[in-house]
Amino acid sequence: MKMKPASKIYTAFIFLFLFAPIVILLIFSFNASKSLSVFSDPSLKWYRELFRDEETLRALQNTLVLAVTASILSTIMGTAAAVGIHRLRKKYLKAAYDTVTNIPMMNPDIITGISLMLMFVFVGRLFGLSTSLSFWTMLIAHITFCLPYVILQVLPKLQQMDPALPEAAMDLGCTPVRAFFRAEVPEILPGIITGLMMAFTLSLDDFVISYFTQGNGFQTLPIRIYNMTKKTVTPKMYALATIIFFVILALLLLTNLVDEDDSRRMKEARAQKRAARGKPPRRADSNKRSLAIVGAILGLTIVIIAAIGITRPKPVELNVYNWGEYISDGSEDTLDTIQAFEQWYLEEYGYPVKVNYETYASNEDMYAKLKSGAVSYDLVIPSDYMIARMAAEDMLVPLNYGNIPNYQYISDSFRGLYYDPDNLYTVPYTYGVIGVIYDANQVDEEDLGSWDLMWNEKYAGSILQFNNSRDAFGTAMYRAGADVNTTDHAVWDAALEALAQQHPLVKSYVMDEIYNMMESGEAAIAAYYAGDYFTMIDAESDNVDLQFYYPEPTNFFVDAMCIPKGCQHQELAEIFINYMLSEEPAVANAEYIYYASPNRLVYENEDYIDEMGEETMEILYRFTDDFSDLFNRYAYRNLDQETLTYINDLWETLKIS
Amino acid sequence: MKRRGDLAARWSLAPYSVWALLFILVPLVFVAYYAFTDTDMHFTFDNIRKFFTATSTVTGDNGETLQVRTYMVIFWRSVKLAVISTVVCLLMGYPIAYIIARATPKVQKTVITLIMIPMWMNFLIRTYAWMTILQDTGILNNFLASLHLGRMHIIGTESAVVIGMVYDYLPYMILPIYSIMAKLDLKLLEAAHDLGCNGISTLRRVVFPLSLPGVVSGVTMVLIPSISTFYISQKLGNGKFFLIGDAIEGQYVANNLHFAAAIAFILMVILLIAMALMKRYTDKSVAGGV
């Protein structure tokens, strides 16, 4: 049947809808700047960078390994289960299996994820394991949510099959197993293949369940992307998406070329002819074709896995857990500090070390993972208040500063800060100050200078606020001159009132989204971390003029390297810390992250000062000398769980108004 | 002979039985266990009570202050957006499934594969791209402005979240409906036509009832994920309002595992009841078909 014009238009509309964002990704993967809203110049650099980015390639490999393993195992187990369920005689048993099979489909991802996480963590604690989550827990989770899709694809095919078929085969002398493979499998193969493909697709794209069940040493692509939410999602990901798109498209075209005549009528005609000649009907054709497609996809996947896998595995492994996009990784001709460390270590000590570098999106995410005992890392880089909390809960190991001679270069302003008064646990990595970023083309000069700008009704709909409770409440509390660390509910209530009053003026509550919104002029006012302002300037659109000031008082923060309890290689972690403090990697990291460095080797380095420029140096390092006073006065402190829960409740209140 | 076959069948079911018990049923017990305990693992109703009774003071449309039940507001907004998304998916997906099912087999295969392609690209990235399209200074608005049609404020509204959900879950609606429709006997349609049905009444009285199993599984596969999503609402809703998924994730990140489990438990119970009712109202044959 031919398509009518109206049908054609409608189909085109649906495809426009489905493919619009993909076209956007495709276009912006060729953008020279980092922005996803302002196209500056065409460039292939993100593709080059993608292939140099070992961590992303490993995440891709992990994603594929997981998807292939989970889909194959769930297909085998699911097919066997379908056969078993089909042969059940008792009605109530059948109904019971039906219900159980439907549970993972009827339950939202988030419940499946949480329920498995709770169980794994509980079992891990029961057996006193240092880590309860790993590749295996993720694999179990993926198989579990793929199984029902396989079963529900295969079962109907079994029901459609002539029940006499296997019996006939057995009567003809086949063993039951042989009868199954010779007579039944060809009949139900289309269902098996569809089930396999569905399982593969679901596993590949799953984020929620992986988020709750991921362990260390195994991070998948969706999780890596999610963890980029404090900094910005790198365009390498758009490049990767574009490549995936074209690979699939090529496969599709290829299989269509191979298979020229496929119309149902021709097949029927052929079948009739065969029947007329007294031959059995042939159904292998379409099966063969589907098998070829599946084989091609699986084969290609395995080749990709193998190609990426050549670089692994190495004997000693150091597990590092850091914020997303928070280390110089070799992109845009920077130094890949992790790779440099691995090389340096090999030359220095004569045997190889492998750094497993994984990322988190927030202090709280990291804490939740570590606290549950689900993971174990050798090095983490939390912020001040979280360090205080972890120290108070005995989650940190005292450092052996003898292994970290470069600690001498850390400026005195950053020693003995409240979160580590006796310098036992930490080596500062970066520090910063929250300031207000505004678009000078949209904001009048007389309104500048204080926190009031973020409450100025003149700019309703152009103001961005933090999408994390601590920083958002912070803006309101600094503005009111309140203590950001109070346990007095009334003070927090007052801050909530201020935020609720601001809510109608706020365009968006943001983390990483701030970059695109400020760069494109979509928003005019935002509070964020000073260093990120410079990242935005680099990509700002022509009609946008981003400027910056520090309101008073404001937040001061330090992110520091520490070693959590349960680490496997303390000394190696200390050597890593020391290396990261040495001049070349420290400068590279500071230039990449754009945050201020507490390391004299960095902020006194001529090249670094040149690279940053006078204005940047002035803004970033304005508070270096009296930092410890300001920090101890205004920084966030660890709050007790009762207050934290109270703030979280208030935050929810804000989000329902 | 027969006995041996049965034995094989029983063995083939064994791995799945063990698996389902350990990784489907037992984890649900853990959700319940955490939902009804406090941090010291002592039994408590507090988490459940908090869900139903926690109140917030918000400012109403006319500036008056209102007392509302926090999680009821969040829950109903999630249900509302999920239902709207599901209905939109159905309205958009049903015709396209019908059109595809009536095309030539070759076109069918190509179109279905094309519909599945976006699902192979990470949904976080795709959602991210929608931000670029829907922003006030985004691609859609620049396009409208260039046609002198004015600008639309979409991003940060509930509509933006619905668009995101419809986009992400539309294939889950199209595929099951299509797979049922593709099996429909064309002779039935001809018969209906011969018996005097026009196009629309054929659709209403013959095609739709027969495709109902596909519709039911499509509705399920869209409704369930859209009720619990947390990424789409964060990105396209501009973080301005919470959905139930955001609340669960927020409690998890805030280290309130027990309350997170309580919300999950309540959501689960409500959904299971809803699905059981739905199953009762639709044909029994639905259960097997996706």
Short mmCIF file of C-alpha atoms in Angstrom, two decimals, chain A residues 217-634:
data_model
loop_
_atom_site.label_atom_id
_atom_site.label_comp_id
_atom_site.label_asym_id
_atom_site.label_seq_id
_atom_site.Cartn_x
_atom_site.Cartn_y
_atom_site.Cartn_z
CA GLY A 217 36.22 0.93 38.88
CA PHE A 218 33.31 0.90 36.49
CA GLN A 219 31.67 4.07 35.32
CA THR A 220 29.41 4.14 32.27
CA LEU A 221 28.89 6.90 29.76
CA PRO A 222 25.53 8.17 31.05
CA ILE A 223 26.98 8.50 34.55
CA ARG A 224 30.06 10.28 33.28
CA ILE A 225 27.83 12.75 31.47
CA TYR A 226 25.59 13.29 34.49
CA ASN A 227 28.63 14.03 36.65
CA MET A 228 29.65 16.89 34.41
CA THR A 229 26.82 18.95 35.87
CA LYS A 230 28.91 21.28 38.02
CA LYS A 231 31.18 22.24 35.17
CA THR A 232 29.90 22.02 31.63
CA VAL A 233 29.08 18.99 29.46
CA THR A 234 31.99 18.78 27.07
CA PRO A 235 31.24 18.85 23.33
CA LYS A 236 33.24 15.65 23.04
CA MET A 237 29.99 14.03 24.05
CA TYR A 238 28.19 15.59 21.10
CA ALA A 239 30.97 14.28 18.85
CA LEU A 240 30.51 10.83 20.35
CA ALA A 241 26.74 10.99 19.86
CA THR A 242 27.25 12.02 16.25
CA ILE A 243 29.61 9.11 15.59
CA ILE A 244 27.20 6.63 17.17
CA PHE A 245 24.44 8.03 14.98
CA PHE A 246 26.38 7.55 11.76
CA VAL A 247 27.56 4.06 12.68
CA ILE A 248 23.98 2.95 13.23
CA LEU A 249 22.82 4.66 10.07
CA ALA A 250 25.56 2.94 8.08
CA LEU A 251 24.59 -0.44 9.51
CA LEU A 252 21.00 0.19 8.57
CA LEU A 253 21.83 1.15 5.00
CA LEU A 254 24.15 -1.82 4.69
CA THR A 255 21.54 -4.35 5.74
CA ASN A 256 19.03 -2.75 3.40
CA LEU A 257 21.46 -3.05 0.50
CA VAL A 258 22.21 -6.69 1.20
CA ASP A 259 18.55 -7.50 1.21
CA GLU A 260 17.02 -6.33 -2.06
CA ASP A 261 13.68 -8.04 -2.43
CA ASP A 262 11.76 -8.28 0.76
CA SER A 263 8.18 -7.55 -0.06
CA ARG A 264 5.67 -9.79 1.61
CA ARG A 265 3.96 -10.63 -1.64
CA MET A 266 7.11 -12.00 -3.23
CA LYS A 267 7.74 -14.16 -0.23
CA GLU A 268 4.24 -15.49 -0.30
CA ALA A 269 4.58 -16.23 -3.98
CA ARG A 270 7.80 -18.07 -3.32
CA ALA A 271 6.25 -20.02 -0.49
CA GLN A 272 3.29 -20.98 -2.68
CA LYS A 273 5.64 -22.22 -5.35
CA ARG A 274 7.52 -24.28 -2.85
CA ALA A 275 4.26 -25.64 -1.50
CA ALA A 276 3.17 -26.50 -5.04
CA ARG A 277 6.39 -28.46 -5.48
CA GLY A 278 5.66 -30.24 -2.25
CA LYS A 279 8.51 -28.67 -0.30
CA PRO A 280 8.14 -27.35 3.22
CA PRO A 281 7.73 -23.60 3.64
CA ARG A 282 10.96 -21.73 4.19
CA ARG A 283 11.11 -19.28 6.99
CA ALA A 284 14.85 -19.14 7.37
CA ASP A 285 15.17 -16.12 5.06
CA SER A 286 14.02 -13.37 7.37
CA ASN A 287 15.62 -15.14 10.31
CA LYS A 288 18.95 -15.20 8.54
CA ARG A 289 18.68 -11.53 7.77
CA SER A 290 17.84 -10.55 11.33
CA LEU A 291 20.64 -12.74 12.58
CA ALA A 292 23.01 -11.02 10.19
CA ILE A 293 22.04 -7.61 11.59
CA VAL A 294 22.38 -8.73 15.19
CA GLY A 295 25.68 -10.43 14.37
CA ALA A 296 26.97 -7.28 12.66
CA ILE A 297 26.06 -5.10 15.64
CA LEU A 298 27.49 -7.48 18.22
CA GLY A 299 30.62 -8.00 16.14
CA LEU A 300 31.18 -4.29 15.72
CA THR A 301 30.63 -3.72 19.43
CA ILE A 302 33.18 -6.36 20.33
CA VAL A 303 35.69 -4.84 17.90
CA ILE A 304 35.21 -1.41 19.53
CA ILE A 305 35.59 -2.90 23.00
CA ALA A 306 38.75 -4.70 21.95
CA ALA A 307 40.17 -1.62 20.24
CA ILE A 308 39.72 0.51 23.35
CA GLY A 309 40.76 -2.35 25.57
CA ILE A 310 44.30 -2.56 24.24
CA THR A 311 45.42 0.00 26.79
CA ARG A 312 44.27 -2.04 29.77
CA PRO A 313 44.77 -3.59 32.29
CA LYS A 314 47.79 -2.64 34.38
CA PRO A 315 48.93 -4.08 37.70
CA VAL A 316 48.68 -1.45 40.46
CA GLU A 317 45.50 0.57 40.37
CA LEU A 318 44.85 3.88 42.09
CA ASN A 319 41.20 4.82 42.42
CA VAL A 320 40.64 8.55 42.27
CA TYR A 321 37.20 10.12 42.77
CA ASN A 322 36.85 13.76 41.74
CA TRP A 323 34.32 16.31 40.52
CA GLY A 324 33.39 16.06 36.84
CA GLU A 325 35.66 18.15 34.59
CA TYR A 326 37.96 18.97 37.49
CA ILE A 327 41.38 17.98 36.23
CA SER A 328 43.43 18.84 33.18
CA ASP A 329 42.67 15.95 30.84
CA GLY A 330 44.62 16.72 27.71
CA SER A 331 41.78 18.33 25.79
CA GLU A 332 42.47 21.52 23.86
CA ASP A 333 46.23 20.88 23.94
CA THR A 334 46.48 20.89 27.70
CA LEU A 335 48.58 18.43 29.64
CA ASP A 336 46.83 15.17 30.49
CA THR A 337 47.98 15.20 34.10
CA ILE A 338 46.82 11.68 34.88
CA GLN A 339 48.63 10.19 31.94
CA ALA A 340 51.67 12.30 32.83
CA PHE A 341 51.55 10.87 36.34
CA GLU A 342 51.40 7.31 35.05
CA GLN A 343 54.43 7.94 32.81
CA TRP A 344 56.36 9.72 35.51
CA TYR A 345 55.64 6.92 37.95
CA LEU A 346 56.81 4.23 35.54
CA GLU A 347 60.09 6.09 34.95
CA GLU A 348 60.59 6.85 38.62
CA TYR A 349 59.67 3.50 40.17
CA GLY A 350 60.12 1.12 37.28
CA TYR A 351 56.69 -0.45 37.38
CA PRO A 352 53.40 0.71 35.95
CA VAL A 353 50.47 2.19 37.82
CA LYS A 354 46.97 2.63 36.51
CA VAL A 355 44.83 5.52 37.69
CA ASN A 356 41.13 4.81 37.63
CA TYR A 357 39.69 8.27 37.50
CA GLU A 358 36.00 8.59 38.26
CA THR A 359 33.74 11.54 38.79
CA TYR A 360 30.85 12.74 40.93
CA ALA A 361 28.40 15.60 40.54
CA SER A 362 28.32 17.00 44.06
CA ASN A 363 29.81 16.66 47.53
CA GLU A 364 26.59 15.04 48.66
CA ASP A 365 26.66 12.47 45.86
CA MET A 366 30.20 11.52 46.77
CA TYR A 367 29.37 11.35 50.46
CA ALA A 368 26.28 9.20 49.87
CA LYS A 369 28.33 6.71 47.87
CA LEU A 370 31.21 6.53 50.36
CA LYS A 371 28.99 6.50 53.43
CA SER A 372 26.86 3.62 52.22
CA GLY A 373 30.03 1.57 52.02
CA ALA A 374 29.16 0.94 48.40
CA VAL A 375 32.49 2.03 47.02
CA SER A 376 36.08 2.51 48.07
CA TYR A 377 38.50 5.07 46.70
CA ASP A 378 42.11 5.97 47.38
CA LEU A 379 41.66 9.69 46.87
CA VAL A 380 38.72 12.09 46.97
CA ILE A 381 38.55 15.87 46.57
CA PRO A 382 35.60 17.18 48.62
CA SER A 383 34.89 20.75 49.68
CA ASP A 384 35.59 22.19 53.13
CA TYR A 385 32.30 21.54 54.94
CA MET A 386 32.17 18.00 53.60
CA ILE A 387 35.72 17.37 54.75
CA ALA A 388 34.72 18.53 58.22
CA ARG A 389 31.82 16.13 58.16
CA MET A 390 33.89 13.21 56.96
CA ALA A 391 36.59 13.94 59.53
CA ALA A 392 33.98 14.12 62.28
CA GLU A 393 32.55 10.78 61.16
CA ASP A 394 35.98 9.19 61.08
CA MET A 395 35.88 8.63 57.34
CA LEU A 396 39.35 10.04 56.60
CA VAL A 397 42.86 8.68 57.04
CA PRO A 398 45.58 10.95 58.49
CA LEU A 399 48.09 11.73 55.75
CA ASN A 400 51.75 10.93 55.96
CA TYR A 401 53.10 14.33 54.93
CA GLY A 402 56.57 12.81 54.66
CA ASN A 403 55.41 11.42 51.31
CA ILE A 404 54.18 14.85 50.23
CA PRO A 405 57.23 17.16 50.35
CA ASN A 406 55.59 19.54 47.86
CA TYR A 407 53.14 20.47 50.59
CA GLN A 408 55.73 23.15 51.49
CA TYR A 409 54.53 25.16 48.48
CA ILE A 410 51.02 25.51 49.84
CA SER A 411 50.63 29.08 51.02
CA ASP A 412 50.22 29.61 54.78
CA SER A 413 46.82 31.16 54.17
CA PHE A 414 45.52 27.68 53.44
CA ARG A 415 46.84 25.83 56.45
CA GLY A 416 45.02 25.27 59.68
CA LEU A 417 41.64 26.16 58.23
CA TYR A 418 38.65 25.20 60.33
CA TYR A 419 37.92 21.93 58.53
CA ASP A 420 41.41 20.61 59.34
CA PRO A 421 42.80 22.80 62.14
CA ASP A 422 45.80 20.55 62.86
CA ASN A 423 46.67 19.83 59.21
CA LEU A 424 46.10 16.10 59.50
CA TYR A 425 43.91 15.06 56.62
CA THR A 426 44.07 17.44 53.70
CA VAL A 427 46.08 19.04 50.95
CA PRO A 428 44.21 21.93 49.30
CA TYR A 429 43.64 21.54 45.57
CA THR A 430 41.74 24.67 44.52
CA TYR A 431 39.89 27.47 46.22
CA GLY A 432 37.41 30.07 45.18
CA VAL A 433 34.88 32.69 46.00
CA ILE A 434 31.29 33.06 44.89
CA GLY A 435 30.62 36.20 42.91
CA VAL A 436 27.91 37.70 40.76
CA ILE A 437 28.16 37.43 36.99
CA TYR A 438 26.08 39.82 34.92
CA ASP A 439 25.60 40.87 31.32
CA ALA A 440 26.57 44.55 31.10
CA ASN A 441 24.36 44.93 28.03
CA GLN A 442 21.28 44.06 30.06
CA VAL A 443 22.04 45.31 33.56
CA ASP A 444 22.30 48.98 34.59
CA GLU A 445 25.39 50.06 36.42
CA GLU A 446 23.61 51.63 39.39
CA ASP A 447 22.08 48.27 40.32
CA LEU A 448 25.41 46.53 40.80
CA GLY A 449 27.50 45.86 43.86
CA SER A 450 25.47 43.73 46.26
CA TRP A 451 23.33 40.65 46.55
CA ASP A 452 20.26 42.84 45.99
CA LEU A 453 20.84 42.55 42.26
CA MET A 454 19.56 38.98 42.45
CA TRP A 455 16.34 40.21 43.99
CA ASN A 456 15.90 43.23 41.71
CA GLU A 457 12.43 43.07 40.16
CA LYS A 458 13.64 45.06 37.19
CA TYR A 459 15.35 41.90 35.98
CA ALA A 460 12.51 39.49 36.60
CA GLY A 461 12.90 36.43 34.40
CA SER A 462 16.61 37.04 33.77
CA ILE A 463 18.02 35.90 37.10
CA LEU A 464 19.62 32.52 37.67
CA GLN A 465 19.84 30.93 41.10
CA PHE A 466 21.87 27.92 42.26
CA ASN A 467 20.14 24.58 41.96
CA ASN A 468 21.70 23.27 45.13
CA SER A 469 20.18 24.11 48.46
CA ARG A 470 23.28 25.15 50.38
CA ASP A 471 24.46 27.73 47.84
CA ALA A 472 20.96 29.02 47.12
CA PHE A 473 20.19 29.54 50.82
CA GLY A 474 23.68 31.02 51.12
CA THR A 475 22.88 33.88 48.73
CA ALA A 476 19.82 34.81 50.76
CA MET A 477 21.65 34.54 54.07
CA TYR A 478 24.72 36.52 53.04
CA ARG A 479 22.36 39.18 51.71
CA ALA A 480 20.57 39.35 55.05
CA GLY A 481 23.83 39.30 56.98
CA ALA A 482 22.78 36.05 58.63
CA ASP A 483 25.06 33.24 59.79
CA VAL A 484 25.07 30.58 57.05
CA ASN A 485 25.93 27.91 59.60
CA THR A 486 23.22 28.53 62.13
CA THR A 487 21.12 25.71 63.54
CA ASP A 488 18.36 28.18 64.35
CA HIS A 489 15.34 27.15 62.27
CA ALA A 490 13.94 30.68 62.34
CA VAL A 491 16.97 31.97 60.39
CA TRP A 492 16.54 29.27 57.76
CA ASP A 493 12.81 30.03 57.59
CA ALA A 494 13.63 33.67 56.93
CA ALA A 495 16.04 32.66 54.17
CA LEU A 496 13.35 30.47 52.64
CA GLU A 497 11.01 33.42 52.66
CA ALA A 498 13.59 35.46 50.77
CA LEU A 499 14.04 32.65 48.25
CA ALA A 500 10.29 32.27 47.83
CA GLN A 501 10.05 35.98 47.22
CA GLN A 502 12.79 35.63 44.61
CA HIS A 503 11.20 32.54 42.99
CA PRO A 504 8.96 34.47 40.54
CA LEU A 505 11.94 36.53 39.40
CA VAL A 506 14.13 33.49 38.81
CA LYS A 507 14.42 32.24 35.28
CA SER A 508 16.03 28.99 36.22
CA TYR A 509 17.72 27.09 39.01
CA VAL A 510 20.99 26.01 37.48
CA MET A 511 24.26 24.23 37.83
CA ASP A 512 26.01 23.50 34.53
CA GLU A 513 23.14 25.05 32.54
CA ILE A 514 24.47 28.43 33.64
CA TYR A 515 27.14 28.34 30.94
CA ASN A 516 24.83 28.20 27.97
CA MET A 517 22.33 30.58 29.51
CA MET A 518 24.85 33.29 30.36
CA GLU A 519 26.93 32.88 27.20
CA SER A 520 23.93 33.28 24.93
CA GLY A 521 22.33 36.20 26.80
CA GLU A 522 19.38 33.99 27.73
CA ALA A 523 19.88 35.18 31.31
CA ALA A 524 21.49 38.34 32.63
CA ILE A 525 22.36 37.74 36.28
CA ALA A 526 23.77 34.75 38.13
CA ALA A 527 25.86 33.94 41.16
CA TYR A 528 28.52 31.31 40.59
CA TYR A 529 32.11 30.37 41.37
CA ALA A 530 34.58 33.04 40.26
CA GLY A 531 36.72 30.86 38.00
CA ASP A 532 33.76 29.71 35.95
CA TYR A 533 33.11 33.30 34.93
CA PHE A 534 36.25 33.15 32.78
CA THR A 535 35.13 29.95 31.09
CA MET A 536 31.92 31.78 30.15
CA ILE A 537 33.71 34.85 28.78
CA ASP A 538 35.65 32.61 26.42
CA ALA A 539 32.42 31.46 24.79
CA GLU A 540 30.18 34.51 25.13
CA SER A 541 28.11 35.53 22.15
CA ASP A 542 28.74 38.85 20.32
CA ASN A 543 25.83 40.71 21.86
CA VAL A 544 26.73 39.65 25.40
CA ASP A 545 29.20 41.45 27.64
CA LEU A 546 29.75 39.42 30.80
CA GLN A 547 31.14 41.20 33.85
CA PHE A 548 31.77 40.18 37.41
CA TYR A 549 31.86 41.47 40.97
CA TYR A 550 32.13 40.13 44.50
CA PRO A 551 29.19 41.01 46.75
CA GLU A 552 29.88 41.31 50.48
CA PRO A 553 29.92 39.13 52.36
CA THR A 554 30.15 36.05 50.22
CA ASN A 555 31.18 32.42 50.30
CA PHE A 556 34.77 31.22 50.33
CA PHE A 557 35.51 27.59 49.62
CA VAL A 558 38.41 25.18 49.43
CA ASP A 559 38.43 21.82 47.69
CA ALA A 560 41.12 19.60 49.13
CA MET A 561 42.59 16.20 48.43
CA CYS A 562 42.06 13.61 51.15
CA ILE A 563 42.30 9.88 51.56
CA PRO A 564 39.14 8.12 52.70
CA LYS A 565 39.11 5.18 55.13
CA GLY A 566 39.06 1.89 53.31
CA CYS A 567 41.59 3.03 50.73
CA GLN A 568 43.76 0.31 49.24
CA HIS A 569 46.93 2.21 48.37
CA GLN A 570 47.59 5.01 50.81
CA GLU A 571 51.23 5.57 49.92
CA LEU A 572 50.52 5.59 46.21
CA ALA A 573 47.75 8.12 46.79
CA GLU A 574 50.20 10.32 48.67
CA ILE A 575 52.69 10.08 45.83
CA PHE A 576 49.87 11.09 43.49
CA ILE A 577 49.00 14.08 45.69
CA ASN A 578 52.63 15.12 45.74
CA TYR A 579 52.87 14.83 41.97
CA MET A 580 49.78 16.97 41.49
CA LEU A 581 51.43 19.68 43.59
CA SER A 582 54.54 19.78 41.42
CA GLU A 583 54.84 22.69 39.05
CA GLU A 584 53.86 21.39 35.63
CA PRO A 585 50.73 19.41 36.51
CA ALA A 586 49.63 21.97 39.09
CA VAL A 587 49.81 24.79 36.54
CA ALA A 588 48.05 22.65 33.93
CA ASN A 589 45.22 21.86 36.35
CA ALA A 590 44.86 25.48 37.44
CA GLU A 591 44.68 26.64 33.83
CA TYR A 592 42.17 23.98 32.95
CA ILE A 593 39.85 24.42 35.91
CA TYR A 594 40.21 28.22 36.05
CA TYR A 595 39.90 28.22 39.84
CA ALA A 596 42.50 29.84 42.07
CA SER A 597 45.34 27.66 43.29
CA PRO A 598 46.75 27.70 46.85
CA ASN A 599 50.05 26.50 45.41
CA ARG A 600 52.89 29.06 45.16
CA LEU A 601 54.38 27.09 42.27
CA VAL A 602 51.26 28.04 40.36
CA TYR A 603 50.38 31.59 41.23
CA GLU A 604 53.98 32.75 41.10
CA ASN A 605 54.63 30.96 37.80
CA GLU A 606 55.35 33.52 35.03
CA ASP A 607 53.74 31.52 32.23
CA TYR A 608 50.64 31.00 34.30
CA ILE A 609 50.37 34.71 35.12
CA ASP A 610 50.78 35.56 31.43
CA GLU A 611 48.26 32.97 30.36
CA MET A 612 45.65 34.20 32.86
CA GLY A 613 46.16 37.89 32.22
CA GLU A 614 46.12 40.74 34.68
CA GLU A 615 42.37 41.08 35.14
CA THR A 616 41.87 37.38 35.73
CA MET A 617 44.71 37.20 38.23
CA GLU A 618 43.29 40.18 40.09
CA ILE A 619 39.82 38.66 40.36
CA LEU A 620 40.96 35.12 41.17
CA TYR A 621 43.62 36.02 43.71
CA ARG A 622 42.13 39.12 45.32
CA PHE A 623 41.70 37.43 48.69
CA THR A 624 44.85 35.32 48.88
CA ASP A 625 46.53 37.19 51.73
CA ASP A 626 43.68 37.43 54.22
CA PHE A 627 42.04 34.25 53.00
CA SER A 628 42.13 32.30 56.25
CA ASP A 629 40.29 35.06 58.19
CA LEU A 630 37.59 35.48 55.57
CA PHE A 631 37.28 31.76 55.08
CA ASN A 632 36.93 30.92 58.73
CA ARG A 633 34.30 33.64 59.05
CA TYR A 634 32.14 33.03 56.00
#
